[in-house]
Coordinates of C-alpha atoms in Angstrom, one line a residue:
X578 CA 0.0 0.0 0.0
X579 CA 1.3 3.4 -1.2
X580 CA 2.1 6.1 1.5
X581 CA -1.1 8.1 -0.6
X582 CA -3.7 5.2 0.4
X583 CA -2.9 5.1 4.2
X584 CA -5.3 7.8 5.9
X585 CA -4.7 8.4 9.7
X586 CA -8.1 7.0 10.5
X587 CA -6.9 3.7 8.6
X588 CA -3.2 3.9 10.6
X589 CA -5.2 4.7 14.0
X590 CA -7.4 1.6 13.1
X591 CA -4.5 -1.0 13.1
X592 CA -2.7 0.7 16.5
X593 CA -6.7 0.1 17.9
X594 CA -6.8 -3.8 16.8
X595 CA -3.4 -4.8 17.4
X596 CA -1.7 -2.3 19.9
X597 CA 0.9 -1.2 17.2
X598 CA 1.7 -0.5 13.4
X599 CA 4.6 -0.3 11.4
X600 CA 5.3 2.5 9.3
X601 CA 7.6 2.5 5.9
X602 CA 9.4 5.6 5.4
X603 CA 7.9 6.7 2.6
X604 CA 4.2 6.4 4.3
X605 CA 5.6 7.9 7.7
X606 CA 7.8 11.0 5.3
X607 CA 4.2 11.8 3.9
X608 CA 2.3 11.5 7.0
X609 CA 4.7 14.6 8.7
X610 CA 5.3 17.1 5.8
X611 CA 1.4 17.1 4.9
X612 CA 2.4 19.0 1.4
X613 CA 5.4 20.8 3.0
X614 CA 9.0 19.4 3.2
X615 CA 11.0 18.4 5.6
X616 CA 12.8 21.2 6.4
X617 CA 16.0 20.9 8.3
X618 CA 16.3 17.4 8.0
X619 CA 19.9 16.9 7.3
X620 CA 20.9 19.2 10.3
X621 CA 18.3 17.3 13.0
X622 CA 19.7 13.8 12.0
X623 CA 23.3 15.2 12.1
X624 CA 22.9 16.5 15.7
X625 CA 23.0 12.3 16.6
X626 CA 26.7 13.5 16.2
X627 CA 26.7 15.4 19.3
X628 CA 25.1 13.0 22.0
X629 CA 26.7 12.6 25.0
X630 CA 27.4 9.4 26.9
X631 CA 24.7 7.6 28.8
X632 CA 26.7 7.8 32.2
X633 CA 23.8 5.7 33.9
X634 CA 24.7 2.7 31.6
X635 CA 28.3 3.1 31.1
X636 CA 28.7 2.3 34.6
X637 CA 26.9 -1.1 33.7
X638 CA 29.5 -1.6 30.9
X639 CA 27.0 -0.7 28.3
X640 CA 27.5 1.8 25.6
X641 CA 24.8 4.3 24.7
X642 CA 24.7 7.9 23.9
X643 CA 21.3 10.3 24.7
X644 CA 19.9 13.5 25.0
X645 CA 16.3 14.1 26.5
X646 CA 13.8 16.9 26.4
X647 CA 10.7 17.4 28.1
X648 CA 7.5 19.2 25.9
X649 CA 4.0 19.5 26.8
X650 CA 1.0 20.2 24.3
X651 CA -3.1 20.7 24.5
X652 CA -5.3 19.2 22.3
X653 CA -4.2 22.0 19.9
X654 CA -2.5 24.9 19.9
X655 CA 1.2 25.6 20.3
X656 CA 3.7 22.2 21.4
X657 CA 6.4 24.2 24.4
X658 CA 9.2 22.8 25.6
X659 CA 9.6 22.8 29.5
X660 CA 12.8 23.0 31.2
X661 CA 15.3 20.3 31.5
X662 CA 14.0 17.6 34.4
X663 CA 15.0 14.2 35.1
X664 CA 13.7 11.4 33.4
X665 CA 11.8 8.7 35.6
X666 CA 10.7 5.2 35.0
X667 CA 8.9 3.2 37.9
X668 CA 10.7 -0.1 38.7
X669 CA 7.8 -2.0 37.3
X670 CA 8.4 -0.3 34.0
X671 CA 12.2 -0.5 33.8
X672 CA 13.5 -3.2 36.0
X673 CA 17.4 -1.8 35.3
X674 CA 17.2 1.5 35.9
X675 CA 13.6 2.2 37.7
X676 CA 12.9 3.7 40.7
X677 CA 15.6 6.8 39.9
X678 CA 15.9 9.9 38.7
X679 CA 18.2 9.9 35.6
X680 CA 19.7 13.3 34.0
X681 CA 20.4 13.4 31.2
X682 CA 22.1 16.0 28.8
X683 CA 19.4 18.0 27.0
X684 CA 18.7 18.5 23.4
X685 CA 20.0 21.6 21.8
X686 CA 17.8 24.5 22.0
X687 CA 18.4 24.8 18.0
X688 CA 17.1 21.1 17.4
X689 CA 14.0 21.5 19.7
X690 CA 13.5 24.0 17.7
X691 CA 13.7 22.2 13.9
X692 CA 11.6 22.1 12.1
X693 CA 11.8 18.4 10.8
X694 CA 11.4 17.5 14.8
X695 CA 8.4 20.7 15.1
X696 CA 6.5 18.2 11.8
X697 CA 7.7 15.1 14.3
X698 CA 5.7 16.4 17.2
X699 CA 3.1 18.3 15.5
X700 CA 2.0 14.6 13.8
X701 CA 2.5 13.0 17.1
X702 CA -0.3 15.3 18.7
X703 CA -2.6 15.1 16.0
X704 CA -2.5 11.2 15.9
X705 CA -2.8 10.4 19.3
X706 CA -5.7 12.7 19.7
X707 CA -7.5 10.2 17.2
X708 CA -6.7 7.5 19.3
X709 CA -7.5 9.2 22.7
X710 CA -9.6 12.0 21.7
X711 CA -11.0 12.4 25.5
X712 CA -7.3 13.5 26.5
X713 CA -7.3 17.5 26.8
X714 CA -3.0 18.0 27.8
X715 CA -0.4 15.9 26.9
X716 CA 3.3 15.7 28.7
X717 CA 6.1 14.3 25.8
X718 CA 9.2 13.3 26.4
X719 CA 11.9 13.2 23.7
X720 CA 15.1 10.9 23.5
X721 CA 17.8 10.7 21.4
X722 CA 19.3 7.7 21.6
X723 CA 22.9 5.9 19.8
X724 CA 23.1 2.6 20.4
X725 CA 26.9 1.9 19.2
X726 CA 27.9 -1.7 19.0
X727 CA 31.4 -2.8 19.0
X728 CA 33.5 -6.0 18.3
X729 CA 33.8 -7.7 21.5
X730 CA 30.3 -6.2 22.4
X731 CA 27.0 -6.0 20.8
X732 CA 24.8 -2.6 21.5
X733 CA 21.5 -3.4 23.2
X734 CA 18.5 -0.6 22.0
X735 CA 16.3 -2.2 24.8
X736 CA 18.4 -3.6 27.7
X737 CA 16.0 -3.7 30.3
X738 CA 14.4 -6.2 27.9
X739 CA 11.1 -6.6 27.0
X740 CA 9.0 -3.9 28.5
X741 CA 6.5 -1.1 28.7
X742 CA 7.4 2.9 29.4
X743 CA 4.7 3.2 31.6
X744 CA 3.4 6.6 29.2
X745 CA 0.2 6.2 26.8
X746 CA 1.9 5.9 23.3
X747 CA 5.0 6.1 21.6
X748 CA 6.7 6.9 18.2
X749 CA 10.0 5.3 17.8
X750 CA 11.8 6.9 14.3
X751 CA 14.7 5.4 12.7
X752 CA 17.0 8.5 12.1
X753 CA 20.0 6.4 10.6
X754 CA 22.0 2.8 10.8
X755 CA 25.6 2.9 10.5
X756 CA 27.4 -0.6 9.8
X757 CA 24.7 -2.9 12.1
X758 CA 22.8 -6.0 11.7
X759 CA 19.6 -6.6 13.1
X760 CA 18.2 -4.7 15.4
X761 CA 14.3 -5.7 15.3
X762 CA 11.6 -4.7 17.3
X763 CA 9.2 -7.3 18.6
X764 CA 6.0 -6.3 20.1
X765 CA 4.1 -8.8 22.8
X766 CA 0.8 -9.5 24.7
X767 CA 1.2 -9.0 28.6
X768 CA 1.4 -12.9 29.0
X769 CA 4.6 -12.4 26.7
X770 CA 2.8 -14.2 23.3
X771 CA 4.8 -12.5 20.5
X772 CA 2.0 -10.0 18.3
X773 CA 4.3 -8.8 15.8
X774 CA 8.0 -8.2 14.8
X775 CA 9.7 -5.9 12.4
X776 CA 13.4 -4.2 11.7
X777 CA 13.9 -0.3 11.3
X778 CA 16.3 0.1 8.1
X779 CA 15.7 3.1 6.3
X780 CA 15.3 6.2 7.9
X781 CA 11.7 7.4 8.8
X782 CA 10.4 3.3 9.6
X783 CA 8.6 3.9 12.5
X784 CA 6.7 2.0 14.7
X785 CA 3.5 3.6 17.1
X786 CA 2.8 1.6 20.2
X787 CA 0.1 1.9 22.1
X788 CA 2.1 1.2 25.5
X789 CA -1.2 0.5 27.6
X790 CA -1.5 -2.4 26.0
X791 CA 1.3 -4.3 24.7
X792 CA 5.1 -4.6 25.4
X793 CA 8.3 -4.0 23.0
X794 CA 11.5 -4.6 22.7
X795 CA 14.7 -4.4 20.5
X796 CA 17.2 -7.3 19.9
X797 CA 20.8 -6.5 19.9
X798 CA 22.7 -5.0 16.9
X799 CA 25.9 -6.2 15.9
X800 CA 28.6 -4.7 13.6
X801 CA 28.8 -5.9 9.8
X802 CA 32.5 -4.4 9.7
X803 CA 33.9 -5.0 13.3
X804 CA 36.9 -2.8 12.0
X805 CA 34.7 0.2 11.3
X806 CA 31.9 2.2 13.9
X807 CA 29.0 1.2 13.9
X808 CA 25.7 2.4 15.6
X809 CA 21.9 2.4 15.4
X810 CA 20.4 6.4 15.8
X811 CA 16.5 6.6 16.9
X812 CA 14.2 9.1 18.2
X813 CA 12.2 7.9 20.8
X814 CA 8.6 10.2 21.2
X815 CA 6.4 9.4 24.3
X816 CA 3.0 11.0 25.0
X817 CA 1.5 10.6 28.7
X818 CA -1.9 12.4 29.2
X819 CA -2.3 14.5 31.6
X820 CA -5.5 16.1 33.6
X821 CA -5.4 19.6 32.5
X822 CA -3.5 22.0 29.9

């Protein structure tokens, strides 16, 4: 099916039956510029360049590079970024790293302010509200995340496993893949039955999860050239509702 013949009602229809949909690029890239381009596109994927180190997992001997921002939206209107906060995760959600608050560097003011990522979360808002159109405020939380896998170690995009976020939904938007195999997403049913599985390669895949209702995870990447870097680069978009604007 052509990115032209997939309607947001029809996209919103599979997230309501199975908990999840995969995007293709070329479906998700006409889904966000709505007629317009993508402006800024080269420069917000380039910023993956500039991420610092995850200090919270290098101290597990894990390699992973972030930065995190903190938005908040009504059911229309303008999307504002809120100043820099910790990220938290109940234990129940993340069974690695729950239970604390976790700081991480925060995204540059001039790529909270792209416009590629302004199309990113504009689309975000406007889908969700199909899906939950009851929900009046929305808090978002950005990550930027470089999973970098090395020879003698592969990079792990989930490695608290198979889990939840404890939010409402989520985007997850391939920005690039440097030099790695793998790296597919499986979605499952709370008694861990596996609904659906799929790989990110080209960038703009996406996959919208429904995170009330189903987990995901991401198996391990591995480098096809162990002599040369190699790294997976998403953007992870979460949506929590919240009582009031």
């Amino acid at each position: 099916m052509s990115a032209e013949t997939v309607p947001v009602e029809t996209l919103a229809a599979r997230v309501r039956a199975q908990g999840f949909a995969f995007v293709t690029a070329d479906t998700m890239r006409a889904l966000l510029q709505r007629g317009r381009g993508l402006d800024g596109w080269d420069r917000f994927a380039a910023s993956w360049d500039t991420l610092a180190p995850d200090t919270y997992l290098a101290a597990l001997g894990r390699h992973r590079r972030r930065r995190h921002a903190v938005f908040s939206a009504a059911a229309s209107g303008a999307i504002v970024r809120e100043p820099h906060q910790p990220h938290y995760q109940a234990l129940h959600y993340n069974r690695l790293q729950g239970d604390i608050e976790r700081w991480f560097e925060p995204m540059l003011d001039e790529i909270a302010d792209n416009p590629s990522l302004r199309l990113i979360l504009e689309f975000c808002r406007d889908f969700f509200a199909v899906l939950a159109p009851a929900v009046v405020a929305w808090h978002i939380e950005l990550h930027q995340f470089r999973i970098e896998a090395r020879t003698d170690e592969p990079g792990e995009p989930t490695p608290e496993g198979v889990h939840r976020d404890g939010v409402d939904y989520v985007l997850v938007l391939l920005i690039n893949r440097h030099n790695i195999a793998s790296g597919t997403t499986t979605i499952h049913a709370s008694d861990g039955r596996e609904l659906g599985h799929f790989t990110l390669t080209a960038p703009l895949d996406a996959a919208l999860v429904d995170d009330g209702r189903v987990f995901h995870g991401v198996t391990a990447v591995t480098p096809l050239d162990p002599s040369q870097p190699a790294h997976r680069d998403v953007l992870v978009v979460t949506f929590r509702a919240c009582e009031s604007a």
